[in-house]
Amino acid sequence: DTGVSQDPRHKITKRGQNVTFRCDPISEHNRLYWYRQTLGQGPEFLTYFQNEAQLEKSRLLSDRFSAERPKGSFSTLEIQRTEQGDSAMYLCASSLELLEAFFGQGTRLTVV
Amino acid sequence: SQQGEEDPQALSIQEGENATMNCSYKTSINNLQWYRQNSGRGLVHLILIRSNEREKHSGRLRVTLDTSKKSSSLLITASRAADTASYFCATEPNFGNEKLTFGTGTRLTIIP
């Protein structure tokens, strides 16, 4: 297993466009997390899944954000009608319950 | 909101010296984890300490946990230039849905 994989690594989009990111976790990891990180800040929790169930969604997430994890495998994070404030690094991590989380390299989103 | 607060926010030391970073958190936890992040990259897991543990070692890293004070420290001994990075603590609460929540980070610079 090569670890957590995120795609794309970089995305530049025009304001108002929709974007979708993908995360492939380490196989057999039942937990999958999405975080957002801006320059100089720690990762901010967005949402997480246990298997296919989305257990919590941060209040930071507006209705423009949606995440799925069909069949408890890979996950997608979609941002609709992007705004300049959405520009950030989007990080995905996976773990087994109560064990350490492993992060992907992130998707850097730039909204112009 | 951030669960943890790292202290100091930034630290510069000479190569070979020891570096100590502290983390305070707010709620009861299952475990506390420390991560390293090089500029523009994903997070790398360093060490996990459970709530019933007080100290843990991994190579040049030493982590302590004081649950009565809700605080942890990360000590890096004999620092190297390659240790230059941001260091984050993350906690997994022991109530409700135990999502992993990060602190604000310490930016460590090792001066050769």
PDB file of N, CA, C and O in Angstrom, chain A residues 6-13 17-23 34 64-68 70 74-82 90 107-109:
ATOM      1  N   GLN A   6      -4.089  11.638  -2.838  1.00  0.00           N
ATOM      2  CA  GLN A   6      -5.050  12.688  -3.144  1.00  0.00           C
ATOM      3  C   GLN A   6      -4.862  13.165  -4.580  1.00  0.00           C
ATOM      4  O   GLN A   6      -3.739  13.262  -5.079  1.00  0.00           O
ATOM      5  N   ASP A   7      -5.975  13.491  -5.200  1.00  0.00           N
ATOM      6  CA  ASP A   7      -5.935  13.926  -6.584  1.00  0.00           C
ATOM      7  C   ASP A   7      -7.009  14.984  -6.828  1.00  0.00           C
ATOM      8  O   ASP A   7      -8.139  14.825  -6.365  1.00  0.00           O
ATOM      9  N   PRO A   8      -6.669  16.096  -7.509  1.00  0.00           N
ATOM     10  CA  PRO A   8      -5.346  16.429  -8.020  1.00  0.00           C
ATOM     11  C   PRO A   8      -4.452  17.003  -6.919  1.00  0.00           C
ATOM     12  O   PRO A   8      -4.925  17.250  -5.822  1.00  0.00           O
ATOM     13  N   ARG A   9      -3.206  17.260  -7.212  1.00  0.00           N
ATOM     14  CA  ARG A   9      -2.312  17.912  -6.238  1.00  0.00           C
ATOM     15  C   ARG A   9      -2.532  19.414  -6.236  1.00  0.00           C
ATOM     16  O   ARG A   9      -2.395  20.074  -5.202  1.00  0.00           O
ATOM     17  N   HIS A  10      -2.846  19.938  -7.405  1.00  0.00           N
ATOM     18  CA  HIS A  10      -3.088  21.371  -7.521  1.00  0.00           C
ATOM     19  C   HIS A  10      -4.310  21.580  -8.394  1.00  0.00           C
ATOM     20  O   HIS A  10      -4.517  20.844  -9.352  1.00  0.00           O
ATOM     21  N   LYS A  11      -5.074  22.623  -8.042  1.00  0.00           N
ATOM     22  CA  LYS A  11      -6.253  22.963  -8.838  1.00  0.00           C
ATOM     23  C   LYS A  11      -6.415  24.469  -8.822  1.00  0.00           C
ATOM     24  O   LYS A  11      -6.468  25.085  -7.759  1.00  0.00           O
ATOM     25  N   ILE A  12      -6.466  25.039 -10.022  1.00  0.00           N
ATOM     26  CA  ILE A  12      -6.749  26.466 -10.159  1.00  0.00           C
ATOM     27  C   ILE A  12      -8.092  26.558 -10.848  1.00  0.00           C
ATOM     28  O   ILE A  12      -8.300  25.932 -11.899  1.00  0.00           O
ATOM     29  N   THR A  13      -8.989  27.314 -10.271  1.00  0.00           N
ATOM     30  CA  THR A  13     -10.334  27.411 -10.831  1.00  0.00           C
ATOM     31  C   THR A  13     -10.818  28.842 -10.757  1.00  0.00           C
ATOM     32  O   THR A  13     -10.343  29.647  -9.938  1.00  0.00           O
ATOM     33  N   GLN A  17     -16.982  28.396 -10.209  1.00  0.00           N
ATOM     34  CA  GLN A  17     -16.925  27.046 -10.762  1.00  0.00           C
ATOM     35  C   GLN A  17     -17.015  26.015  -9.637  1.00  0.00           C
ATOM     36  O   GLN A  17     -16.729  26.301  -8.478  1.00  0.00           O
ATOM     37  N   ASN A  18     -17.386  24.802 -10.012  1.00  0.00           N
ATOM     38  CA  ASN A  18     -17.408  23.691  -9.053  1.00  0.00           C
ATOM     39  C   ASN A  18     -16.113  22.895  -9.178  1.00  0.00           C
ATOM     40  O   ASN A  18     -15.554  22.767 -10.280  1.00  0.00           O
ATOM     41  N   VAL A  19     -15.635  22.383  -8.052  1.00  0.00           N
ATOM     42  CA  VAL A  19     -14.446  21.531  -8.064  1.00  0.00           C
ATOM     43  C   VAL A  19     -14.714  20.285  -7.234  1.00  0.00           C
ATOM     44  O   VAL A  19     -15.504  20.317  -6.290  1.00  0.00           O
ATOM     45  N   THR A  20     -14.045  19.219  -7.594  1.00  0.00           N
ATOM     46  CA  THR A  20     -14.160  17.964  -6.857  1.00  0.00           C
ATOM     47  C   THR A  20     -12.773  17.394  -6.626  1.00  0.00           C
ATOM     48  O   THR A  20     -11.970  17.317  -7.562  1.00  0.00           O
ATOM     49  N   PHE A  21     -12.520  17.004  -5.391  1.00  0.00           N
ATOM     50  CA  PHE A  21     -11.244  16.383  -5.037  1.00  0.00           C
ATOM     51  C   PHE A  21     -11.506  14.932  -4.639  1.00  0.00           C
ATOM     52  O   PHE A  21     -12.552  14.612  -4.077  1.00  0.00           O
ATOM     53  N   ARG A  22     -10.486  14.123  -4.857  1.00  0.00           N
ATOM     54  CA  ARG A  22     -10.611  12.713  -4.508  1.00  0.00           C
ATOM     55  C   ARG A  22      -9.536  12.317  -3.509  1.00  0.00           C
ATOM     56  O   ARG A  22      -8.406  12.810  -3.573  1.00  0.00           O
ATOM     57  N   CYS A  23      -9.897  11.410  -2.621  1.00  0.00           N
ATOM     58  CA  CYS A  23      -8.952  10.872  -1.651  1.00  0.00           C
ATOM     59  C   CYS A  23      -9.087   9.360  -1.624  1.00  0.00           C
ATOM     60  O   CYS A  23     -10.195   8.832  -1.460  1.00  0.00           O
ATOM     61  N   TRP A  34     -11.346  14.837   6.328  1.00  0.00           N
ATOM     62  CA  TRP A  34     -11.005  15.968   5.464  1.00  0.00           C
ATOM     63  C   TRP A  34     -10.714  17.169   6.352  1.00  0.00           C
ATOM     64  O   TRP A  34     -11.462  17.462   7.298  1.00  0.00           O
ATOM     65  N   ARG A  64     -22.279  24.765   0.393  1.00  0.00           N
ATOM     66  CA  ARG A  64     -21.600  24.591  -0.904  1.00  0.00           C
ATOM     67  C   ARG A  64     -20.636  23.396  -0.876  1.00  0.00           C
ATOM     68  O   ARG A  64     -20.160  22.975  -1.923  1.00  0.00           O
ATOM     69  N   PHE A  65     -20.348  22.904   0.318  1.00  0.00           N
ATOM     70  CA  PHE A  65     -19.414  21.794   0.470  1.00  0.00           C
ATOM     71  C   PHE A  65     -20.190  20.497   0.687  1.00  0.00           C
ATOM     72  O   PHE A  65     -21.139  20.458   1.493  1.00  0.00           O
ATOM     73  N   SER A  66     -19.769  19.454   0.011  1.00  0.00           N
ATOM     74  CA  SER A  66     -20.347  18.144   0.269  1.00  0.00           C
ATOM     75  C   SER A  66     -19.269  17.085   0.117  1.00  0.00           C
ATOM     76  O   SER A  66     -18.357  17.211  -0.700  1.00  0.00           O
ATOM     77  N   ALA A  67     -19.366  16.068   0.933  1.00  0.00           N
ATOM     78  CA  ALA A  67     -18.397  14.980   0.884  1.00  0.00           C
ATOM     79  C   ALA A  67     -19.142  13.662   0.879  1.00  0.00           C
ATOM     80  O   ALA A  67     -20.210  13.538   1.483  1.00  0.00           O
ATOM     81  N   GLU A  68     -18.547  12.705   0.193  1.00  0.00           N
ATOM     82  CA  GLU A  68     -19.123  11.374   0.128  1.00  0.00           C
ATOM     83  C   GLU A  68     -18.023  10.341   0.302  1.00  0.00           C
ATOM     84  O   GLU A  68     -16.870  10.581  -0.028  1.00  0.00           O
ATOM     85  N   PRO A  70     -18.606   6.614  -0.805  1.00  0.00           N
ATOM     86  CA  PRO A  70     -19.424   5.460  -1.183  1.00  0.00           C
ATOM     87  C   PRO A  70     -18.709   4.151  -0.876  1.00  0.00           C
ATOM     88  O   PRO A  70     -17.507   4.020  -1.106  1.00  0.00           O
ATOM     89  N   PHE A  74     -12.909   5.081  -1.265  1.00  0.00           N
ATOM     90  CA  PHE A  74     -12.413   6.417  -1.539  1.00  0.00           C
ATOM     91  C   PHE A  74     -13.459   7.458  -1.145  1.00  0.00           C
ATOM     92  O   PHE A  74     -14.641   7.136  -0.924  1.00  0.00           O
ATOM     93  N   SER A  75     -13.031   8.717  -1.079  1.00  0.00           N
ATOM     94  CA  SER A  75     -13.945   9.798  -0.742  1.00  0.00           C
ATOM     95  C   SER A  75     -13.770  10.940  -1.729  1.00  0.00           C
ATOM     96  O   SER A  75     -12.689  11.118  -2.310  1.00  0.00           O
ATOM     97  N   THR A  76     -14.831  11.685  -1.917  1.00  0.00           N
ATOM     98  CA  THR A  76     -14.760  12.893  -2.724  1.00  0.00           C
ATOM     99  C   THR A  76     -15.247  14.071  -1.897  1.00  0.00           C
ATOM    100  O   THR A  76     -16.150  13.931  -1.066  1.00  0.00           O
ATOM    101  N   LEU A  77     -14.635  15.211  -2.149  1.00  0.00           N
ATOM    102  CA  LEU A  77     -15.046  16.468  -1.544  1.00  0.00           C
ATOM    103  C   LEU A  77     -15.364  17.424  -2.674  1.00  0.00           C
ATOM    104  O   LEU A  77     -14.508  17.688  -3.527  1.00  0.00           O
ATOM    105  N   GLU A  78     -16.588  17.917  -2.731  1.00  0.00           N
ATOM    106  CA  GLU A  78     -17.001  18.821  -3.786  1.00  0.00           C
ATOM    107  C   GLU A  78     -17.271  20.189  -3.193  1.00  0.00           C
ATOM    108  O   GLU A  78     -17.894  20.303  -2.128  1.00  0.00           O
ATOM    109  N   ILE A  79     -16.796  21.199  -3.880  1.00  0.00           N
ATOM    110  CA  ILE A  79     -17.105  22.580  -3.520  1.00  0.00           C
ATOM    111  C   ILE A  79     -17.848  23.191  -4.700  1.00  0.00           C
ATOM    112  O   ILE A  79     -17.325  23.231  -5.821  1.00  0.00           O
ATOM    113  N   GLN A  80     -19.045  23.651  -4.451  1.00  0.00           N
ATOM    114  CA  GLN A  80     -19.839  24.284  -5.502  1.00  0.00           C
ATOM    115  C   GLN A  80     -19.683  25.800  -5.431  1.00  0.00           C
ATOM    116  O   GLN A  80     -19.480  26.366  -4.354  1.00  0.00           O
ATOM    117  N   ARG A  81     -19.776  26.424  -6.573  1.00  0.00           N
ATOM    118  CA  ARG A  81     -19.740  27.903  -6.661  1.00  0.00           C
ATOM    119  C   ARG A  81     -18.576  28.453  -5.834  1.00  0.00           C
ATOM    120  O   ARG A  81     -18.763  29.218  -4.890  1.00  0.00           O
ATOM    121  N   THR A  82     -17.386  28.051  -6.200  1.00  0.00           N
ATOM    122  CA  THR A  82     -16.203  28.406  -5.413  1.00  0.00           C
ATOM    123  C   THR A  82     -16.064  29.912  -5.234  1.00  0.00           C
ATOM    124  O   THR A  82     -16.427  30.712  -6.109  1.00  0.00           O
ATOM    125  N   TYR A  90      -6.341  21.392   0.921  1.00  0.00           N
ATOM    126  CA  TYR A  90      -7.330  20.447   1.422  1.00  0.00           C
ATOM    127  C   TYR A  90      -6.623  19.119   1.659  1.00  0.00           C
ATOM    128  O   TYR A  90      -6.058  18.520   0.751  1.00  0.00           O
ATOM    129  N   THR A 107      -4.411  18.646  -1.603  1.00  0.00           N
ATOM    130  CA  THR A 107      -4.770  19.311  -2.867  1.00  0.00           C
ATOM    131  C   THR A 107      -4.775  20.800  -2.599  1.00  0.00           C
ATOM    132  O   THR A 107      -5.515  21.276  -1.744  1.00  0.00           O
ATOM    133  N   ARG A 108      -3.934  21.506  -3.340  1.00  0.00           N
ATOM    134  CA  ARG A 108      -3.896  22.963  -3.167  1.00  0.00           C
ATOM    135  C   ARG A 108      -4.871  23.606  -4.141  1.00  0.00           C
ATOM    136  O   ARG A 108      -4.718  23.468  -5.355  1.00  0.00           O
ATOM    137  N   LEU A 109      -5.861  24.280  -3.610  1.00  0.00           N
ATOM    138  CA  LEU A 109      -6.884  24.936  -4.428  1.00  0.00           C
ATOM    139  C   LEU A 109      -6.620  26.436  -4.454  1.00  0.00           C
ATOM    140  O   LEU A 109      -6.458  27.061  -3.410  1.00  0.00           O
TER     141      LEU A 109
END
